[in-house]
Amino acid sequence: MPGTKKLVIVESPAKAKTIAQYLGSGYEVQASVGHIRDLIEPKNLPPELKKGTLGKFSVDVENGFEPYYVVSDQKKKTVADLKRALKDADELFLATDEDREGEAIAWHLLQVLKPKVPVKRMVFHEITKEAIERARDSTRDIDTALVDAQETRRILDRLYGYEVSPVLWRKVGPGLSAGRVQSAATRLVVDRERERLAFVTASYWDLTASLSPLEQELPFDARLVRIDGARIATGRDFDDKGALKNDSRPLDASSAEALAVALRDPSVPLKVQSVESKPYTRRPAAPFTTSTLQQEAARKLRFSARQTMSVAQSLYENGYITYMRTDSPSLSQQAINAARKQAAELYGPETVPDKPRLYAGKSKNAQEAHEAVRPAGETFRTPQQLASTLRGNDHKLYDLIWKRTIASQMADAKGSTASVVIAAGPTSAGEVAEFAASGTVITFRGFLAAYEESRDEERHGAAEPREAKLPDLKKGQDLRLVDVDAKGHETSPPPRYTEA
């Protein structure tokens, strides 16, 4: 006979412990420890089924692709424990993760436990007292569309792997495997490696001059861009076969060195040819999705993708961040308010724009029910407040997530970018060289007060201007040469993919 307690089933024991504290007496929280059942291996099918339509895949491809599920030996004790707990319950809450896998786990629990008490689907994106209580009070039914999506992927994994892998064993070599995801990923990796093997390196030279106003010791670097009006080739001007894509002029070692020697002649005039100033604006990056979190943690913290997800899982289960598997960069209104309030308190009200920033995912299939990865709670705990609670990698990743979230609701960085062109010459050989330099000065840091996004190195140099100040130069102003350096370069093949 049902009892008077309510049974809540989550996926992990760590999560169960935290949620039990929030729900208090009257609730028992148990963990399924992931999936409780899966497709059986065809070799383990009952003898009477091995010769039938299920025998090849444990999926009946002739009758609606019906899968044959079993509870694994490792999960039989877990299922028995859950059934015992259910006997004393008057209500069952299925509180697995709100994604395809979590929805499928909830459905399998329903199929296996066969509860005779009311069943409610309880979902949350963060493990805080407020979020858990809100989820308890606003339950729903199991989303069968999500369950079908997970089941379809699982069946495709089985069909693809079992059909294609044996072909690889016969045609390529033993021990190889194929898969719905790994085969497509392997194709991308192989295509990129073929691009790299086919790549032909091109060599080119350039000059960098250190220049300064005559009356001041304010040296700045400028790069050679033209000789006698002809643009000098850079790495971007060569294709992957090593050929020039346009009519730019490549410099070789001898001509570059000869020009450097000629420019060192004190009699060669150096004059500012043009000065241009433009406003500079930079927007903050969107809050983290799973993929952008992995990429940024790799760049800033040198974490592997697996390490990032392991640390994020721990932070989520212990109530520090929201759910870490998401395609959406959006924030709830509650999170937007928390980020704006904290930014104003820590960095000044002038760093917060009048209107909140709204972010939307690019993918039409994004799991929009999830928010971005952000600090948990109605108010965010700062990394300093958690310094004694979170240690090592946990604190590093929380700090990264907190900074990115706060910055996403802050004002643009503003400043100005000055660009100058300097004419050098004519030289003794009659050549006129043009050098270009630019400098960006940030006058209002905005979101940069909290966080600056990292970037992967580009094949042909960084596109984002770096903060660097040029002297106050005027058109027609004479300059002097401090030094000039000729340097050789080679074009680079497309980089190999990183795991993030």
Short mmCIF file of C-alpha atoms in Angstrom, two decimals:
data_model
loop_
_atom_site.label_atom_id
_atom_site.label_comp_id
_atom_site.label_asym_id
_atom_site.label_seq_id
_atom_site.Cartn_x
_atom_site.Cartn_y
_atom_site.Cartn_z
CA MET A 1 0.00 0.00 0.00
CA PRO A 2 1.43 3.44 -0.94
CA GLY A 3 2.96 5.49 1.84
CA THR A 4 3.00 9.21 2.46
CA LYS A 5 6.39 10.16 1.07
CA LYS A 6 7.22 11.37 -2.42
CA LEU A 7 9.95 9.62 -4.41
CA VAL A 8 12.18 11.77 -6.61
CA ILE A 9 14.50 10.03 -9.10
CA VAL A 10 17.47 11.91 -10.54
CA GLU A 11 20.43 10.67 -12.59
CA SER A 12 23.44 11.06 -10.29
CA PRO A 13 24.03 10.36 -6.58
CA ALA A 14 25.78 13.74 -6.11
CA LYS A 15 22.73 15.54 -7.46
CA ALA A 16 20.43 13.41 -5.29
CA LYS A 17 22.21 14.46 -2.13
CA THR A 18 21.98 18.18 -2.93
CA ILE A 19 18.32 18.04 -3.99
CA ALA A 20 17.33 16.03 -0.91
CA GLN A 21 18.62 18.85 1.28
CA TYR A 22 16.47 21.39 -0.59
CA LEU A 23 13.25 19.33 -0.59
CA GLY A 24 13.50 18.33 3.06
CA SER A 25 11.32 15.81 4.91
CA GLY A 26 8.54 14.05 3.07
CA TYR A 27 10.76 13.45 0.04
CA GLU A 28 13.14 10.62 -0.74
CA VAL A 29 15.63 11.30 -3.53
CA GLN A 30 17.22 8.34 -5.32
CA ALA A 31 19.57 8.13 -8.31
CA SER A 32 19.19 5.95 -11.41
CA VAL A 33 22.92 6.44 -12.11
CA GLY A 34 22.28 7.08 -15.79
CA HIS A 35 20.34 4.73 -18.07
CA ILE A 36 18.77 1.66 -16.46
CA ARG A 37 18.29 -0.28 -19.70
CA ASP A 38 19.60 -0.38 -23.25
CA LEU A 39 19.51 -2.39 -26.46
CA ILE A 40 20.64 -5.93 -25.80
CA GLU A 41 23.63 -7.32 -27.68
CA PRO A 42 22.23 -9.63 -30.42
CA LYS A 43 24.34 -12.53 -29.11
CA ASN A 44 22.54 -12.25 -25.76
CA LEU A 45 19.02 -12.40 -27.18
CA PRO A 46 16.83 -15.28 -26.00
CA PRO A 47 17.35 -18.29 -28.31
CA GLU A 48 13.82 -18.08 -29.72
CA LEU A 49 14.48 -14.49 -30.91
CA LYS A 50 17.93 -14.93 -32.44
CA LYS A 51 16.55 -16.48 -35.64
CA GLY A 52 13.82 -13.88 -36.06
CA THR A 53 13.76 -10.32 -37.31
CA LEU A 54 15.44 -9.09 -34.11
CA GLY A 55 18.43 -11.37 -34.47
CA LYS A 56 20.80 -9.10 -36.36
CA PHE A 57 20.52 -5.81 -34.48
CA SER A 58 18.14 -6.37 -31.53
CA VAL A 59 16.01 -3.96 -33.55
CA ASP A 60 13.08 -5.31 -35.57
CA VAL A 61 13.75 -3.55 -38.87
CA GLU A 62 10.76 -5.27 -40.50
CA ASN A 63 8.24 -4.12 -37.91
CA GLY A 64 8.61 -0.42 -37.34
CA PHE A 65 12.22 -0.65 -36.09
CA GLU A 66 10.98 -1.82 -32.70
CA PRO A 67 13.95 -2.02 -30.26
CA TYR A 68 14.45 -4.82 -27.74
CA TYR A 69 15.52 -3.31 -24.42
CA VAL A 70 16.82 -5.08 -21.32
CA VAL A 71 17.91 -4.01 -17.86
CA SER A 72 21.65 -4.68 -17.69
CA ASP A 73 23.08 -6.90 -14.97
CA GLN A 74 24.86 -3.86 -13.50
CA LYS A 75 21.54 -2.00 -13.10
CA LYS A 76 19.37 -4.78 -11.68
CA LYS A 77 20.22 -3.82 -8.09
CA THR A 78 19.51 -0.15 -8.84
CA VAL A 79 16.11 -1.05 -10.30
CA ALA A 80 15.32 -3.27 -7.30
CA ASP A 81 16.22 -0.43 -4.91
CA LEU A 82 14.02 2.01 -6.83
CA LYS A 83 11.09 -0.43 -6.81
CA ARG A 84 11.43 -0.87 -3.04
CA ALA A 85 11.48 2.89 -2.53
CA LEU A 86 8.43 3.27 -4.77
CA LYS A 87 6.39 0.89 -2.59
CA ASP A 88 6.48 3.46 0.22
CA ALA A 89 5.68 6.45 -2.01
CA ASP A 90 2.39 8.12 -2.86
CA GLU A 91 3.84 10.13 -5.74
CA LEU A 92 6.75 9.74 -8.18
CA PHE A 93 8.77 12.66 -9.56
CA LEU A 94 11.02 11.83 -12.53
CA ALA A 95 13.70 14.53 -12.28
CA THR A 96 16.26 13.42 -14.86
CA ASP A 97 18.01 15.99 -17.08
CA GLU A 98 15.89 17.95 -19.55
CA ASP A 99 17.56 16.77 -22.74
CA ARG A 100 17.06 13.80 -25.05
CA GLU A 101 19.00 11.37 -22.87
CA GLY A 102 17.36 12.59 -19.66
CA GLU A 103 13.87 12.38 -21.16
CA ALA A 104 14.60 8.85 -22.38
CA ILE A 105 15.85 7.81 -18.93
CA ALA A 106 12.60 9.11 -17.41
CA TRP A 107 10.56 7.14 -19.95
CA HIS A 108 12.52 3.94 -19.34
CA LEU A 109 12.05 4.36 -15.58
CA LEU A 110 8.32 4.66 -16.16
CA GLN A 111 8.29 1.52 -18.32
CA VAL A 112 10.34 -0.58 -15.90
CA LEU A 113 9.00 0.60 -12.53
CA LYS A 114 5.33 0.54 -13.66
CA PRO A 115 4.24 2.86 -10.83
CA LYS A 116 0.68 2.71 -9.53
CA VAL A 117 0.94 6.20 -8.04
CA PRO A 118 0.74 9.57 -9.86
CA VAL A 119 3.84 10.33 -11.94
CA LYS A 120 5.14 13.83 -12.64
CA ARG A 121 8.02 15.00 -14.83
CA MET A 122 10.11 17.52 -12.91
CA VAL A 123 12.70 19.58 -14.79
CA PHE A 124 15.19 22.26 -13.77
CA HIS A 125 18.27 23.90 -15.26
CA GLU A 126 20.05 24.74 -12.03
CA ILE A 127 20.23 23.12 -8.62
CA THR A 128 19.27 25.84 -6.18
CA LYS A 129 16.55 25.75 -3.54
CA GLU A 130 14.42 28.22 -5.50
CA ALA A 131 14.82 26.32 -8.79
CA ILE A 132 14.05 22.92 -7.24
CA GLU A 133 10.94 24.23 -5.47
CA ARG A 134 9.82 25.94 -8.68
CA ALA A 135 10.32 22.69 -10.63
CA ARG A 136 8.39 20.69 -8.02
CA ASP A 137 5.44 23.06 -8.31
CA SER A 138 5.37 23.21 -12.14
CA THR A 139 5.68 19.64 -13.39
CA ARG A 140 4.69 18.32 -16.83
CA ASP A 141 4.24 15.06 -18.71
CA ILE A 142 7.10 13.17 -20.35
CA ASP A 143 7.93 14.68 -23.75
CA THR A 144 7.52 11.71 -26.09
CA ALA A 145 8.99 13.65 -29.02
CA LEU A 146 12.29 13.94 -27.13
CA VAL A 147 12.10 10.26 -26.21
CA ASP A 148 11.53 9.33 -29.86
CA ALA A 149 14.49 11.50 -30.90
CA GLN A 150 16.80 9.72 -28.45
CA GLU A 151 15.50 6.29 -29.46
CA THR A 152 16.01 7.09 -33.13
CA ARG A 153 19.61 8.11 -32.51
CA ARG A 154 20.22 4.95 -30.48
CA ILE A 155 18.79 2.73 -33.21
CA LEU A 156 20.80 4.53 -35.90
CA ASP A 157 23.94 4.01 -33.83
CA ARG A 158 23.23 0.27 -33.73
CA LEU A 159 22.32 -0.09 -37.41
CA TYR A 160 25.23 2.01 -38.64
CA GLY A 161 27.83 0.41 -36.41
CA TYR A 162 26.74 -3.18 -36.96
CA GLU A 163 26.40 -2.82 -40.74
CA VAL A 164 29.48 -0.76 -41.61
CA SER A 165 32.07 -1.94 -39.06
CA PRO A 166 32.32 -5.49 -40.53
CA VAL A 167 32.98 -3.95 -43.96
CA LEU A 168 35.90 -2.02 -42.46
CA TRP A 169 37.27 -5.21 -40.93
CA ARG A 170 37.23 -6.92 -44.33
CA LYS A 171 38.39 -4.01 -46.48
CA VAL A 172 40.70 -1.98 -44.22
CA GLY A 173 41.80 -3.76 -41.08
CA PRO A 174 40.64 -5.51 -37.90
CA GLY A 175 39.50 -3.59 -34.85
CA LEU A 176 38.11 -0.59 -36.74
CA SER A 177 34.62 0.71 -36.08
CA ALA A 178 32.09 2.96 -37.80
CA GLY A 179 29.42 5.10 -36.23
CA ARG A 180 26.74 7.71 -36.85
CA VAL A 181 28.95 10.45 -35.42
CA GLN A 182 32.49 9.10 -35.60
CA SER A 183 32.34 8.29 -39.33
CA ALA A 184 31.20 11.83 -40.21
CA ALA A 185 33.85 13.30 -37.89
CA THR A 186 36.50 11.04 -39.41
CA ARG A 187 35.53 12.32 -42.87
CA LEU A 188 36.06 15.93 -41.72
CA VAL A 189 39.46 15.08 -40.23
CA VAL A 190 40.56 13.17 -43.33
CA ASP A 191 39.42 15.94 -45.67
CA ARG A 192 41.36 18.50 -43.66
CA GLU A 193 44.48 16.29 -43.66
CA ARG A 194 44.22 15.93 -47.44
CA GLU A 195 44.06 19.72 -47.69
CA ARG A 196 47.21 19.92 -45.60
CA LEU A 197 49.04 17.30 -47.69
CA ALA A 198 48.07 19.08 -50.92
CA PHE A 199 49.11 22.47 -49.58
CA VAL A 200 52.08 24.13 -51.29
CA THR A 201 54.07 26.55 -49.15
CA ALA A 202 54.85 29.98 -50.55
CA SER A 203 57.68 32.17 -49.29
CA TYR A 204 57.51 35.94 -49.04
CA TRP A 205 59.33 38.73 -47.25
CA ASP A 206 58.25 41.97 -45.65
CA LEU A 207 59.76 44.93 -43.80
CA THR A 208 58.90 46.37 -40.42
CA ALA A 209 60.17 49.84 -39.65
CA SER A 210 60.46 51.43 -36.22
CA LEU A 211 59.69 55.13 -36.68
CA SER A 212 59.51 58.16 -34.43
CA PRO A 213 58.64 61.87 -34.66
CA LEU A 214 61.76 64.02 -35.06
CA GLU A 215 61.29 65.95 -31.85
CA GLN A 216 60.14 63.06 -29.64
CA GLU A 217 61.32 59.61 -28.58
CA LEU A 218 58.00 57.85 -29.30
CA PRO A 219 58.85 54.92 -31.57
CA PHE A 220 56.09 52.89 -33.22
CA ASP A 221 56.16 50.03 -35.69
CA ALA A 222 54.92 50.30 -39.27
CA ARG A 223 54.69 47.58 -41.91
CA LEU A 224 55.67 47.90 -45.57
CA VAL A 225 52.53 47.91 -47.73
CA ARG A 226 53.56 49.33 -51.14
CA ILE A 227 56.58 50.00 -53.33
CA ASP A 228 56.06 52.57 -56.09
CA GLY A 229 52.29 52.14 -55.72
CA ALA A 230 52.32 48.34 -56.06
CA ARG A 231 50.86 46.51 -53.08
CA ILE A 232 53.24 44.12 -51.31
CA ALA A 233 52.03 40.53 -51.04
CA THR A 234 51.21 39.01 -47.66
CA GLY A 235 50.19 35.48 -46.75
CA ARG A 236 46.56 36.22 -47.60
CA ASP A 237 47.51 36.83 -51.24
CA PHE A 238 48.62 33.23 -51.92
CA ASP A 239 46.29 30.32 -52.59
CA ASP A 240 46.75 26.81 -51.22
CA LYS A 241 48.84 25.87 -54.27
CA GLY A 242 51.39 28.57 -53.45
CA ALA A 243 50.37 30.83 -56.35
CA LEU A 244 49.48 34.51 -56.12
CA LYS A 245 45.74 35.15 -56.29
CA ASN A 246 46.09 38.77 -57.47
CA ASP A 247 48.53 41.32 -58.89
CA SER A 248 50.28 42.12 -55.59
CA ARG A 249 54.07 42.14 -55.60
CA PRO A 250 55.91 39.44 -53.61
CA LEU A 251 59.24 40.41 -52.07
CA ASP A 252 62.11 37.94 -52.04
CA ALA A 253 65.04 37.96 -49.63
CA SER A 254 67.44 39.93 -51.82
CA SER A 255 65.00 42.71 -52.72
CA ALA A 256 63.77 43.00 -49.11
CA GLU A 257 67.30 43.23 -47.71
CA ALA A 258 68.32 45.71 -50.42
CA LEU A 259 65.37 47.95 -49.60
CA ALA A 260 66.16 47.78 -45.88
CA VAL A 261 69.74 48.87 -46.56
CA ALA A 262 68.55 51.71 -48.80
CA LEU A 263 66.08 52.96 -46.17
CA ARG A 264 68.82 53.13 -43.53
CA ASP A 265 70.41 55.99 -45.50
CA PRO A 266 69.77 59.11 -43.35
CA SER A 267 69.12 61.16 -46.47
CA VAL A 268 65.97 59.17 -47.34
CA PRO A 269 62.97 61.33 -46.37
CA LEU A 270 60.18 59.89 -44.21
CA LYS A 271 56.91 61.80 -44.21
CA VAL A 272 53.37 61.14 -42.93
CA GLN A 273 51.26 60.79 -46.06
CA SER A 274 47.82 60.39 -44.47
CA VAL A 275 46.18 60.15 -41.06
CA GLU A 276 42.73 58.68 -40.52
CA SER A 277 40.80 58.16 -37.31
CA LYS A 278 37.69 56.01 -36.94
CA PRO A 279 35.49 55.19 -33.94
CA TYR A 280 36.15 51.75 -32.46
CA THR A 281 33.39 49.64 -30.90
CA ARG A 282 33.57 46.10 -29.61
CA ARG A 283 30.63 44.08 -28.33
CA PRO A 284 30.87 41.48 -25.58
CA ALA A 285 30.67 37.80 -26.46
CA ALA A 286 27.44 35.87 -25.84
CA PRO A 287 27.11 33.72 -22.71
CA PHE A 288 28.53 30.22 -22.99
CA THR A 289 26.98 27.31 -24.83
CA THR A 290 28.55 23.88 -24.37
CA SER A 291 30.81 24.24 -27.40
CA THR A 292 31.94 27.82 -26.69
CA LEU A 293 32.65 26.88 -23.07
CA GLN A 294 34.87 24.02 -24.23
CA GLN A 295 36.67 26.27 -26.72
CA GLU A 296 37.30 29.10 -24.26
CA ALA A 297 38.36 26.74 -21.46
CA ALA A 298 40.86 25.18 -23.89
CA ARG A 299 42.28 28.60 -24.81
CA LYS A 300 42.33 30.27 -21.40
CA LEU A 301 42.69 27.33 -18.99
CA ARG A 302 44.30 24.69 -21.25
CA PHE A 303 41.50 22.26 -20.33
CA SER A 304 40.63 19.34 -22.59
CA ALA A 305 36.99 19.09 -23.68
CA ARG A 306 36.53 16.07 -21.42
CA GLN A 307 38.07 17.90 -18.46
CA THR A 308 35.86 20.93 -19.02
CA MET A 309 32.70 18.83 -19.04
CA SER A 310 33.78 16.85 -15.99
CA VAL A 311 34.41 20.01 -13.96
CA ALA A 312 31.20 21.61 -15.27
CA GLN A 313 29.20 18.50 -14.31
CA SER A 314 30.52 18.76 -10.76
CA LEU A 315 29.73 22.48 -10.58
CA TYR A 316 26.20 21.84 -11.85
CA GLU A 317 25.46 18.95 -9.52
CA ASN A 318 26.63 20.96 -6.54
CA GLY A 319 24.47 23.94 -7.41
CA TYR A 320 27.07 26.41 -8.72
CA ILE A 321 26.14 26.66 -12.42
CA THR A 322 23.21 25.89 -14.68
CA TYR A 323 22.99 22.76 -16.85
CA MET A 324 26.15 22.52 -18.93
CA ARG A 325 24.77 20.78 -22.06
CA THR A 326 23.05 23.45 -24.09
CA ASP A 327 23.01 24.93 -27.59
CA SER A 328 21.42 28.18 -26.45
CA PRO A 329 23.25 31.39 -25.44
CA SER A 330 20.05 32.93 -24.05
CA LEU A 331 19.58 34.02 -20.43
CA SER A 332 16.39 34.06 -18.39
CA GLN A 333 15.04 37.41 -17.29
CA GLN A 334 16.11 36.51 -13.76
CA ALA A 335 19.69 35.89 -14.90
CA ILE A 336 19.76 39.08 -16.98
CA ASN A 337 18.65 41.09 -13.96
CA ALA A 338 21.26 39.40 -11.75
CA ALA A 339 24.09 40.04 -14.23
CA ARG A 340 23.13 43.68 -14.81
CA LYS A 341 22.79 44.36 -11.09
CA GLN A 342 26.15 42.77 -10.28
CA ALA A 343 27.92 44.55 -13.15
CA ALA A 344 26.61 47.91 -11.94
CA GLU A 345 27.67 47.20 -8.36
CA LEU A 346 31.17 45.95 -9.23
CA TYR A 347 32.12 48.08 -12.23
CA GLY A 348 29.84 51.11 -12.03
CA PRO A 349 26.36 51.87 -13.40
CA GLU A 350 27.89 53.45 -16.51
CA THR A 351 29.12 50.00 -17.63
CA VAL A 352 25.55 48.69 -17.97
CA PRO A 353 23.55 49.62 -21.11
CA ASP A 354 20.04 51.06 -20.87
CA LYS A 355 18.46 47.94 -22.37
CA PRO A 356 19.34 44.31 -21.60
CA ARG A 357 21.25 42.35 -24.23
CA LEU A 358 19.32 39.43 -25.71
CA TYR A 359 21.10 36.50 -27.34
CA ALA A 360 19.59 33.80 -29.55
CA GLY A 361 21.03 30.53 -30.81
CA LYS A 362 21.97 30.11 -34.48
CA SER A 363 20.76 26.52 -34.73
CA LYS A 364 17.09 25.90 -35.46
CA ASN A 365 17.45 22.63 -33.57
CA ALA A 366 18.92 24.28 -30.47
CA GLN A 367 17.63 22.98 -27.18
CA GLU A 368 16.11 26.37 -26.42
CA ALA A 369 14.49 25.11 -23.21
CA HIS A 370 17.97 25.36 -21.73
CA GLU A 371 19.65 28.62 -20.90
CA ALA A 372 23.27 29.37 -21.52
CA VAL A 373 25.82 28.01 -19.06
CA ARG A 374 25.82 30.62 -16.28
CA PRO A 375 26.19 30.92 -12.50
CA ALA A 376 23.23 29.42 -10.65
CA GLY A 377 20.80 31.34 -8.49
CA GLU A 378 18.70 34.48 -8.44
CA THR A 379 21.83 36.39 -7.43
CA PHE A 380 25.26 35.28 -8.60
CA ARG A 381 28.01 34.40 -6.18
CA THR A 382 31.28 36.06 -7.18
CA PRO A 383 34.46 34.00 -7.57
CA GLN A 384 35.86 35.85 -4.54
CA GLN A 385 32.90 34.74 -2.42
CA LEU A 386 33.57 31.12 -3.41
CA ALA A 387 37.36 31.24 -2.99
CA SER A 388 37.22 29.15 0.19
CA THR A 389 34.55 26.76 -1.15
CA LEU A 390 35.74 26.05 -4.69
CA ARG A 391 39.36 25.10 -5.26
CA GLY A 392 41.62 24.40 -8.21
CA ASN A 393 39.94 23.68 -11.53
CA ASP A 394 36.45 24.07 -10.08
CA HIS A 395 37.19 27.66 -9.12
CA LYS A 396 38.97 28.41 -12.43
CA LEU A 397 36.02 27.26 -14.52
CA TYR A 398 33.44 28.99 -12.32
CA ASP A 399 35.46 32.20 -12.59
CA LEU A 400 35.45 31.90 -16.39
CA ILE A 401 31.68 31.28 -16.54
CA TRP A 402 30.91 34.09 -14.10
CA LYS A 403 33.04 36.64 -15.97
CA ARG A 404 31.58 35.72 -19.36
CA THR A 405 28.01 35.96 -18.03
CA ILE A 406 28.50 39.32 -16.34
CA ALA A 407 30.33 40.77 -19.36
CA SER A 408 27.56 39.64 -21.72
CA GLN A 409 25.22 42.19 -20.11
CA MET A 410 27.69 45.07 -20.05
CA ALA A 411 28.20 47.99 -22.42
CA ASP A 412 30.33 47.97 -25.57
CA ALA A 413 33.99 48.92 -25.30
CA LYS A 414 34.59 52.17 -27.17
CA GLY A 415 37.59 54.06 -28.45
CA SER A 416 39.23 55.15 -31.65
CA THR A 417 41.50 53.53 -34.21
CA ALA A 418 44.10 55.74 -35.90
CA SER A 419 45.61 54.63 -39.21
CA VAL A 420 48.63 56.32 -40.76
CA VAL A 421 50.49 55.86 -44.03
CA ILE A 422 54.14 56.94 -44.19
CA ALA A 423 56.02 57.56 -47.44
CA ALA A 424 59.74 56.67 -47.42
CA GLY A 425 61.83 57.80 -50.34
CA PRO A 426 62.79 58.09 -52.99
CA THR A 427 65.74 55.86 -52.11
CA SER A 428 69.04 55.85 -53.98
CA ALA A 429 67.43 53.34 -56.36
CA GLY A 430 64.52 55.72 -56.96
CA GLU A 431 61.95 53.62 -55.10
CA VAL A 432 59.23 55.08 -52.86
CA ALA A 433 58.11 52.73 -50.10
CA GLU A 434 54.87 53.13 -48.17
CA PHE A 435 54.49 51.90 -44.61
CA ALA A 436 51.23 51.61 -42.65
CA ALA A 437 50.55 51.57 -38.93
CA SER A 438 47.44 51.59 -36.80
CA GLY A 439 46.71 51.93 -33.14
CA THR A 440 43.55 51.48 -31.11
CA VAL A 441 42.97 53.45 -27.95
CA ILE A 442 40.17 52.32 -25.64
CA THR A 443 38.51 55.34 -24.05
CA PHE A 444 35.67 53.41 -22.37
CA ARG A 445 36.38 49.83 -21.37
CA GLY A 446 32.78 48.73 -20.82
CA PHE A 447 32.63 44.94 -20.67
CA LEU A 448 36.44 44.69 -20.88
CA ALA A 449 36.50 45.67 -17.21
CA ALA A 450 35.13 42.18 -16.50
CA TYR A 451 36.25 39.89 -19.29
CA GLU A 452 37.97 39.64 -22.67
CA GLU A 453 37.32 36.74 -25.01
CA SER A 454 40.30 34.78 -26.30
CA ARG A 455 40.75 33.98 -29.97
CA ASP A 456 42.41 31.20 -31.89
CA GLU A 457 45.43 32.28 -33.89
CA GLU A 458 44.50 32.82 -37.52
CA ARG A 459 46.52 31.47 -40.45
CA HIS A 460 47.33 34.95 -41.75
CA GLY A 461 47.42 37.00 -38.55
CA ALA A 462 44.89 38.31 -36.08
CA ALA A 463 42.04 40.41 -37.42
CA GLU A 464 41.05 42.04 -34.14
CA PRO A 465 43.00 45.25 -33.48
CA ARG A 466 44.96 45.27 -30.28
CA GLU A 467 45.09 48.21 -27.93
CA ALA A 468 48.17 50.21 -28.91
CA LYS A 469 48.64 53.96 -29.03
CA LEU A 470 50.28 55.85 -31.89
CA PRO A 471 51.96 59.22 -31.36
CA ASP A 472 49.90 62.26 -32.27
CA LEU A 473 50.84 62.52 -35.96
CA LYS A 474 49.89 65.08 -38.60
CA LYS A 475 49.78 64.84 -42.38
CA GLY A 476 53.07 66.07 -43.85
CA GLN A 477 54.98 65.55 -40.59
CA ASP A 478 58.60 64.42 -40.95
CA LEU A 479 59.70 61.25 -39.15
CA ARG A 480 63.01 59.55 -38.50
CA LEU A 481 63.97 55.91 -38.86
CA VAL A 482 64.90 54.14 -35.62
CA ASP A 483 65.40 50.74 -37.23
CA VAL A 484 64.15 48.61 -40.10
CA ASP A 485 64.03 44.83 -40.24
CA ALA A 486 63.52 42.53 -43.23
CA LYS A 487 61.92 39.21 -42.36
CA GLY A 488 60.99 36.11 -44.31
CA HIS A 489 57.70 34.21 -43.92
CA GLU A 490 56.03 31.08 -45.22
CA THR A 491 52.33 30.49 -45.73
CA SER A 492 50.74 27.90 -43.45
CA PRO A 493 48.41 25.03 -44.34
CA PRO A 494 44.94 24.89 -42.79
CA PRO A 495 45.41 23.91 -39.13
CA ARG A 496 44.36 20.53 -37.81
CA TYR A 497 41.16 20.53 -35.81
CA THR A 498 41.48 20.77 -32.06
CA GLU A 499 39.19 18.65 -29.89
CA ALA A 500 37.27 21.76 -28.78
#
